[in-house]
Amino acid sequence: MDTPSSALMLDRETKASERPGDHKDELRLWLRLLTCSTLIETEIRNRLREEFKTTLPRFDLMAQLDKTVVGMTVGEVSQRLMVSNGNVTAVVAGLVTDGLVDKRSAPQDRRVQILTLTAQGRKAFRAMAERHESWIAELFAGLDQPEIGQLFRLLGETKTSLHRAIAGRAKDAADGAAKGDA
């Protein structure tokens, strides 16, 4: 059987839709969000690799450093990217080797490393960021501005709901631990 080249790839949401009665709406929504996020991230990774011979972690790290002229510590970058210091250190090593990032010891503590974009790094990042913005616009071109606004608002409400549920779970766990101590 021939499969058209335009056929949708088999993703988590598509797999779940094969038996929709097996999945509640909330699970199907989560799978749709995950699928959309994965599709976007995969496409951005591919385009960064093809056009700039770089990776998404390098782009993300440079994006953080582009926000400041005084630099950031490895710890600050890892916190913003929500990854370990080890992950940041590995990416930084390549960026330093390529002349895109400068790494120097902090004057108050020689053990702390301050990272800054070099002039070459800032120029390279800004070129990538401009293309990145156009890629995102292209990927969302099927939505008009009211739809984008509505989706943005709904995802904001979703984010608030998630924070509320997570905080409630943490409170329940703390209450349970306090009762166990009594």
Coordinates of N, CA and C in Angstrom, one line a residue:
M1 N 0.8 -1.2 0.0 CA 0.0 0.0 0.0 C 0.9 1.2 0.0
D2 N 0.6 2.2 -0.9 CA 1.4 3.4 -1.0 C 0.9 4.4 0.0
T3 N 1.8 5.1 0.7 CA 1.4 6.1 1.6 C 1.8 7.5 1.0
P4 N 0.9 8.4 0.9 CA 1.2 9.7 0.3 C 2.3 10.4 1.2
S5 N 3.2 11.1 0.5 CA 4.2 11.8 1.2 C 3.7 12.9 2.2
S6 N 2.5 13.3 1.9 CA 1.9 14.3 2.8 C 1.1 13.7 4.0
A7 N 1.2 12.4 4.1 CA 0.5 11.7 5.2 C 1.0 12.2 6.6
L8 N 0.1 12.3 7.5 CA 0.5 12.8 8.8 C 1.3 11.7 9.5
M9 N 2.4 12.1 10.2 CA 3.2 11.1 10.8 C 2.4 10.6 12.1
L10 N 2.7 9.4 12.4 CA 2.1 8.8 13.6 C 2.6 9.4 14.9
D11 N 1.8 10.2 15.5 CA 2.2 10.8 16.8 C 1.4 10.3 17.9
R12 N 1.7 10.8 19.1 CA 0.9 10.3 20.3 C -0.6 10.6 20.2
E13 N -0.9 11.8 19.7 CA -2.4 12.1 19.6 C -3.0 11.2 18.5
T14 N -2.4 10.9 17.4 CA -2.9 10.1 16.4 C -3.1 8.7 16.9
K15 N -2.1 8.2 17.6 CA -2.3 6.8 18.2 C -3.5 6.8 19.1
A16 N -3.7 7.8 20.0 CA -4.8 7.8 20.9 C -6.1 7.9 20.2
S17 N -6.1 8.6 19.1 CA -7.4 8.8 18.3 C -7.9 7.6 17.7
E18 N -7.0 6.6 17.5 CA -7.5 5.3 16.9 C -8.5 4.6 17.8
R19 N -8.5 4.9 19.1 CA -9.5 4.4 20.0 C -9.9 5.5 21.0
P20 N -10.7 6.4 20.5 CA -11.1 7.6 21.2 C -11.9 7.3 22.5
G21 N -12.6 6.2 22.5 CA -13.4 5.9 23.7 C -12.5 5.5 24.9
D22 N -11.3 5.1 24.6 CA -10.3 4.7 25.6 C -9.7 5.9 26.4
H23 N -9.9 7.1 25.9 CA -9.2 8.3 26.4 C -10.2 9.4 26.7
K24 N -10.1 10.0 27.9 CA -10.9 11.1 28.3 C -10.4 12.4 27.6
D25 N -11.3 13.4 27.6 CA -10.9 14.6 26.9 C -9.7 15.3 27.4
E26 N -9.5 15.2 28.7 CA -8.3 15.9 29.3 C -7.0 15.2 28.8
L27 N -7.0 13.9 28.7 CA -5.8 13.2 28.2 C -5.6 13.5 26.7
R28 N -6.7 13.5 25.9 CA -6.6 13.8 24.5 C -6.1 15.3 24.3
L29 N -6.5 16.2 25.2 CA -6.0 17.6 25.1 C -4.5 17.6 25.4
W30 N -4.1 16.9 26.4 CA -2.7 16.9 26.8 C -1.9 16.3 25.6
L31 N -2.4 15.2 25.0 CA -1.6 14.6 23.9 C -1.6 15.6 22.7
R32 N -2.6 16.3 22.5 CA -2.6 17.3 21.4 C -1.6 18.4 21.7
L33 N -1.6 18.9 22.9 CA -0.6 19.9 23.3 C 0.8 19.4 23.1
L34 N 1.1 18.2 23.6 CA 2.4 17.6 23.5 C 2.8 17.4 22.0
T35 N 1.9 16.9 21.2 CA 2.1 16.7 19.8 C 2.5 18.0 19.1
C36 N 1.7 19.1 19.4 CA 2.0 20.4 18.8 C 3.4 20.9 19.2
S37 N 3.7 20.8 20.5 CA 5.0 21.2 21.0 C 6.1 20.4 20.3
T38 N 5.9 19.1 20.2 CA 7.0 18.3 19.7 C 7.2 18.6 18.2
L39 N 6.1 18.8 17.4 CA 6.2 19.1 16.0 C 7.0 20.5 15.8
I40 N 6.6 21.5 16.6 CA 7.3 22.8 16.5 C 8.8 22.6 16.8
E41 N 9.0 22.0 18.0 CA 10.4 21.9 18.4 C 11.3 21.1 17.4
T42 N 10.7 20.0 16.9 CA 11.5 19.2 15.9 C 11.8 20.0 14.6
E43 N 10.8 20.8 14.2 CA 11.0 21.6 13.0 C 12.0 22.7 13.2
I44 N 12.0 23.3 14.4 CA 13.0 24.4 14.7 C 14.4 23.8 14.8
R45 N 14.5 22.6 15.5 CA 15.8 21.9 15.6 C 16.3 21.6 14.2
N46 N 15.5 21.1 13.3 CA 15.9 20.8 11.9 C 16.4 22.1 11.2
R47 N 15.6 23.1 11.3 CA 16.0 24.4 10.6 C 17.2 25.0 11.1
L48 N 17.4 25.0 12.4 CA 18.7 25.5 13.0 C 19.9 24.7 12.5
R49 N 19.7 23.4 12.5 CA 20.8 22.5 12.0 C 21.1 22.8 10.5
E50 N 20.0 22.8 9.7 CA 20.2 23.0 8.3 C 20.8 24.3 7.9
E51 N 20.2 25.4 8.5 CA 20.6 26.7 8.0 C 21.8 27.3 8.8
F52 N 21.9 27.0 10.0 CA 23.0 27.6 10.8 C 24.0 26.6 11.4
K53 N 23.8 25.3 11.1 CA 24.7 24.3 11.6 C 24.9 24.4 13.1
T54 N 23.7 24.6 13.8 CA 23.8 24.7 15.2 C 22.6 23.9 15.8
T55 N 22.6 23.8 17.1 CA 21.6 23.0 17.8 C 20.6 24.0 18.6
L56 N 19.5 23.4 19.0 CA 18.6 24.2 19.8 C 19.2 24.6 21.2
P57 N 19.9 23.7 21.9 CA 20.5 24.1 23.1 C 21.5 25.2 23.0
R58 N 22.2 25.3 21.9 CA 23.2 26.4 21.7 C 22.4 27.7 21.4
F59 N 21.3 27.6 20.6 CA 20.5 28.7 20.4 C 19.8 29.3 21.7
D60 N 19.3 28.4 22.5 CA 18.6 28.8 23.7 C 19.6 29.4 24.7
L61 N 20.8 28.9 24.8 CA 21.8 29.4 25.7 C 22.2 30.8 25.2
M62 N 22.4 31.0 23.9 CA 22.8 32.3 23.3 C 21.7 33.3 23.5
A63 N 20.4 32.8 23.5 CA 19.3 33.7 23.7 C 19.3 34.3 25.1
Q64 N 19.7 33.5 26.1 CA 19.7 34.0 27.4 C 20.9 35.0 27.6
L65 N 22.0 34.7 27.0 CA 23.1 35.6 27.1 C 22.9 36.9 26.3
D66 N 22.1 36.9 25.2 CA 21.8 38.1 24.5 C 21.0 39.1 25.3
K67 N 20.3 38.7 26.4 CA 19.5 39.6 27.2 C 20.3 40.4 28.1
T68 N 21.6 40.2 28.2 CA 22.5 41.0 29.1 C 23.8 41.3 28.5
V69 N 24.3 42.5 28.9 CA 25.7 42.8 28.5 C 26.7 42.5 29.5
V70 N 26.2 42.4 30.8 CA 27.2 42.1 31.9 C 27.4 40.6 32.1
G71 N 26.7 39.8 31.4 CA 26.9 38.3 31.4 C 26.1 37.7 32.5
M72 N 26.2 36.3 32.5 CA 25.5 35.5 33.5 C 26.4 34.4 34.0
T73 N 26.1 33.9 35.2 CA 26.9 32.8 35.7 C 26.3 31.5 35.0
V74 N 27.1 30.5 35.1 CA 26.7 29.2 34.5 C 25.4 28.8 35.3
G75 N 25.4 29.0 36.6 CA 24.2 28.7 37.4 C 23.0 29.4 37.0
E76 N 23.1 30.7 36.7 CA 22.0 31.5 36.3 C 21.4 31.0 35.0
V77 N 22.3 30.7 34.0 CA 21.9 30.2 32.7 C 21.2 28.9 32.9
S78 N 21.8 28.0 33.7 CA 21.1 26.7 33.9 C 19.8 26.8 34.5
Q79 N 19.6 27.7 35.5 CA 18.3 28.0 36.1 C 17.3 28.5 35.1
R80 N 17.7 29.4 34.3 CA 16.8 30.0 33.3 C 16.4 28.9 32.2
L81 N 17.3 28.0 31.9 CA 17.0 27.0 30.9 C 16.4 25.8 31.5
M82 N 16.4 25.7 32.8 CA 15.9 24.6 33.6 C 16.6 23.3 33.2
V83 N 18.0 23.4 33.1 CA 18.8 22.2 32.9 C 19.9 22.2 33.9
S84 N 20.7 21.2 34.0 CA 21.8 21.1 35.0 C 23.0 22.0 34.5
N85 N 23.8 22.3 35.5 CA 25.0 23.0 35.2 C 25.9 22.3 34.3
G86 N 25.9 20.9 34.4 CA 26.7 20.1 33.5 C 26.3 20.2 32.1
N87 N 25.0 20.3 31.8 CA 24.5 20.5 30.5 C 24.9 21.8 29.9
V88 N 24.9 22.9 30.7 CA 25.3 24.2 30.3 C 26.8 24.2 30.0
T89 N 27.5 23.6 30.9 CA 29.0 23.6 30.7 C 29.4 22.9 29.4
A90 N 28.7 21.8 29.0 CA 29.1 21.1 27.8 C 28.7 22.0 26.6
V91 N 27.6 22.7 26.6 CA 27.2 23.6 25.5 C 28.1 24.8 25.4
V92 N 28.5 25.4 26.6 CA 29.3 26.5 26.6 C 30.7 26.2 26.0
A93 N 31.2 25.0 26.3 CA 32.6 24.6 25.8 C 32.6 24.7 24.3
G94 N 31.6 24.3 23.6 CA 31.6 24.4 22.2 C 31.4 25.8 21.7
L95 N 30.6 26.6 22.4 CA 30.4 28.0 22.0 C 31.7 28.8 22.2
V96 N 32.4 28.5 23.3 CA 33.7 29.2 23.5 C 34.7 28.8 22.4
T97 N 34.8 27.5 22.1 CA 35.7 27.0 21.0 C 35.4 27.7 19.7
D98 N 34.1 27.9 19.4 CA 33.7 28.6 18.2 C 33.8 30.1 18.2
G99 N 34.2 30.7 19.4 CA 34.4 32.1 19.5 C 33.1 32.9 19.6
L100 N 32.0 32.2 20.0 CA 30.7 32.9 20.2 C 30.4 33.3 21.6
V101 N 31.1 32.7 22.6 CA 30.9 33.0 24.0 C 32.2 33.2 24.6
D102 N 32.3 34.1 25.6 CA 33.5 34.4 26.4 C 33.2 33.9 27.8
K103 N 34.1 33.2 28.4 CA 34.0 32.7 29.7 C 35.1 33.3 30.6
R104 N 34.8 33.9 31.7 CA 35.8 34.5 32.6 C 35.4 34.3 34.0
S105 N 36.4 34.2 34.9 CA 36.1 34.1 36.3 C 35.5 35.3 36.9
A106 N 34.6 35.2 37.8 CA 34.0 36.4 38.5 C 35.1 37.0 39.4
P107 N 35.1 38.3 39.5 CA 36.2 38.9 40.3 C 36.0 38.6 41.8
Q108 N 34.8 38.4 42.3 CA 34.6 38.2 43.7 C 34.8 36.7 44.1
D109 N 34.7 35.8 43.1 CA 34.9 34.4 43.4 C 35.4 33.7 42.1
R110 N 36.6 33.4 42.1 CA 37.3 32.8 40.9 C 36.7 31.5 40.5
R111 N 35.9 30.8 41.4 CA 35.3 29.5 41.0 C 34.1 29.7 40.2
V112 N 33.5 30.9 40.2 CA 32.3 31.2 39.5 C 32.7 31.7 38.1
Q113 N 32.0 31.2 37.0 CA 32.3 31.6 35.7 C 31.2 32.5 35.2
I114 N 31.6 33.6 34.6 CA 30.7 34.6 34.0 C 30.7 34.4 32.4
L115 N 29.6 34.2 31.9 CA 29.4 34.0 30.4 C 28.9 35.2 29.7
T116 N 29.5 35.6 28.6 CA 28.9 36.7 27.8 C 29.1 36.3 26.3
L117 N 28.2 36.8 25.5 CA 28.3 36.6 24.1 C 29.5 37.5 23.6
T118 N 30.3 37.0 22.7 CA 31.3 37.8 22.0 C 30.6 38.7 21.0
A119 N 31.2 39.6 20.4 CA 30.6 40.4 19.3 C 30.2 39.5 18.1
Q120 N 31.0 38.5 17.8 CA 30.7 37.5 16.8 C 29.5 36.7 17.2
G121 N 29.4 36.3 18.5 CA 28.3 35.6 19.0 C 27.0 36.3 19.0
R122 N 27.1 37.6 19.3 CA 25.9 38.4 19.3 C 25.4 38.6 17.9
K123 N 26.3 38.8 17.0 CA 25.9 38.9 15.5 C 25.3 37.6 15.0
A124 N 25.9 36.5 15.3 CA 25.4 35.2 14.9 C 24.0 34.9 15.5
F125 N 23.9 35.2 16.8 CA 22.6 34.9 17.5 C 21.5 35.8 16.9
R126 N 21.8 37.0 16.6 CA 20.7 37.9 16.1 C 20.3 37.5 14.7
A127 N 21.2 37.0 13.9 CA 20.8 36.4 12.6 C 19.9 35.2 12.8
M128 N 20.3 34.3 13.7 CA 19.4 33.2 14.0 C 18.1 33.5 14.6
A129 N 18.1 34.5 15.5 CA 16.8 34.9 16.1 C 15.8 35.5 15.1
E130 N 16.4 36.3 14.2 CA 15.5 36.8 13.1 C 14.9 35.7 12.3
R131 N 15.6 34.7 11.9 CA 15.1 33.6 11.1 C 14.1 32.8 12.0
H132 N 14.5 32.6 13.3 CA 13.6 31.8 14.2 C 12.3 32.5 14.3
E133 N 12.2 33.8 14.4 CA 11.0 34.5 14.5 C 10.1 34.3 13.2
S134 N 10.8 34.3 12.1 CA 10.1 34.1 10.8 C 9.6 32.7 10.7
W135 N 10.4 31.7 11.2 CA 9.9 30.3 11.1 C 8.7 30.1 12.0
I136 N 8.7 30.7 13.2 CA 7.5 30.6 14.1 C 6.3 31.2 13.4
A137 N 6.5 32.3 12.8 CA 5.3 33.0 12.1 C 4.8 32.1 11.0
E138 N 5.7 31.5 10.3 CA 5.4 30.5 9.2 C 4.6 29.3 9.7
L139 N 5.0 28.8 10.8 CA 4.4 27.6 11.4 C 3.0 27.9 11.9
F140 N 2.8 29.2 12.3 CA 1.4 29.6 12.8 C 0.6 30.3 11.8
A141 N 1.1 30.3 10.5 CA 0.4 31.1 9.5 C -1.0 30.6 9.2
G142 N -1.4 29.4 9.6 CA -2.7 28.9 9.4 C -3.7 29.4 10.4
L143 N -3.3 30.2 11.3 CA -4.2 30.8 12.3 C -4.2 32.3 12.1
D144 N -5.4 32.9 12.2 CA -5.5 34.4 12.1 C -5.2 35.0 13.4
Q145 N -5.1 36.3 13.5 CA -4.8 37.0 14.7 C -5.8 36.8 15.8
P146 N -7.1 36.8 15.6 CA -8.0 36.5 16.6 C -7.9 35.1 17.2
E147 N -7.6 34.1 16.3 CA -7.4 32.7 16.7 C -6.1 32.6 17.6
I148 N -5.1 33.3 17.2 CA -3.8 33.3 18.0 C -4.1 33.9 19.3
G149 N -4.8 35.0 19.4 CA -5.1 35.7 20.7 C -6.0 34.8 21.5
Q150 N -6.9 34.1 21.0 CA -7.8 33.2 21.7 C -7.0 32.0 22.3
L151 N -6.1 31.4 21.4 CA -5.3 30.3 21.8 C -4.3 30.7 22.9
F152 N -3.7 31.9 22.8 CA -2.8 32.4 23.8 C -3.5 32.6 25.1
R153 N -4.7 33.1 25.1 CA -5.5 33.3 26.3 C -5.9 32.0 27.0
L154 N -6.3 31.1 26.2 CA -6.7 29.7 26.7 C -5.5 29.0 27.3
L155 N -4.4 29.1 26.6 CA -3.2 28.5 27.1 C -2.7 29.1 28.4
G156 N -2.9 30.5 28.5 CA -2.7 31.2 29.8 C -3.5 30.6 30.9
E157 N -4.8 30.4 30.6 CA -5.7 29.8 31.6 C -5.3 28.4 31.9
T158 N -4.8 27.7 31.0 CA -4.3 26.3 31.2 C -3.1 26.3 32.1
K159 N -2.2 27.3 31.9 CA -1.0 27.4 32.7 C -1.4 27.7 34.2
T160 N -2.4 28.6 34.3 CA -2.8 29.0 35.7 C -3.5 27.7 36.4
S161 N -4.3 27.0 35.6 CA -4.9 25.8 36.1 C -3.8 24.8 36.6
L162 N -2.8 24.6 35.8 CA -1.7 23.7 36.1 C -1.0 24.1 37.3
H163 N -0.6 25.4 37.5 CA 0.0 25.9 38.7 C -0.8 25.7 39.9
R164 N -2.1 25.9 39.8 CA -3.1 25.7 40.9 C -3.1 24.2 41.3
A165 N -3.2 23.3 40.3 CA -3.2 21.9 40.6 C -1.9 21.4 41.3
I166 N -0.8 21.9 40.8 CA 0.5 21.5 41.3 C 0.7 22.1 42.7
A167 N 0.3 23.3 43.0 CA 0.4 23.9 44.3 C -0.5 23.1 45.3
G168 N -1.7 22.7 44.8 CA -2.6 22.0 45.6 C -2.1 20.6 46.0
R169 N -1.4 20.0 45.1 CA -0.8 18.7 45.4 C 0.4 18.8 46.4
A170 N 1.2 19.9 46.2 CA 2.3 20.2 47.1 C 1.7 20.4 48.5
K171 N 0.6 21.2 48.6 CA 0.0 21.5 49.9 C -0.5 20.2 50.6
D172 N -1.2 19.4 49.8 CA -1.7 18.1 50.3 C -0.5 17.2 50.8
A173 N 0.6 17.2 50.1 CA 1.7 16.4 50.5 C 2.3 17.0 51.8
A174 N 2.4 18.3 51.9 CA 2.9 18.9 53.1 C 2.0 18.6 54.3
D175 N 0.7 18.7 54.1 CA -0.3 18.5 55.1 C -0.2 17.0 55.6
G176 N -0.1 16.1 54.6 CA 0.1 14.7 54.9 C 1.3 14.4 55.7
A177 N 2.4 15.1 55.4 CA 3.7 14.9 56.1 C 3.5 15.4 57.5
A178 N 2.8 16.6 57.7 CA 2.6 17.2 59.0 C 1.8 16.3 59.9
K179 N 0.8 15.6 59.3 CA -0.1 14.7 60.1 C 0.7 13.5 60.5
G180 N 1.7 13.1 59.6 CA 2.5 11.9 59.9 C 3.5 12.2 61.1
D181 N 3.9 13.4 61.2 CA 4.8 13.9 62.3 C 4.0 14.0 63.6
A182 N 2.7 14.1 63.6 CA 2.0 14.3 64.8 C 1.8 13.1 65.6

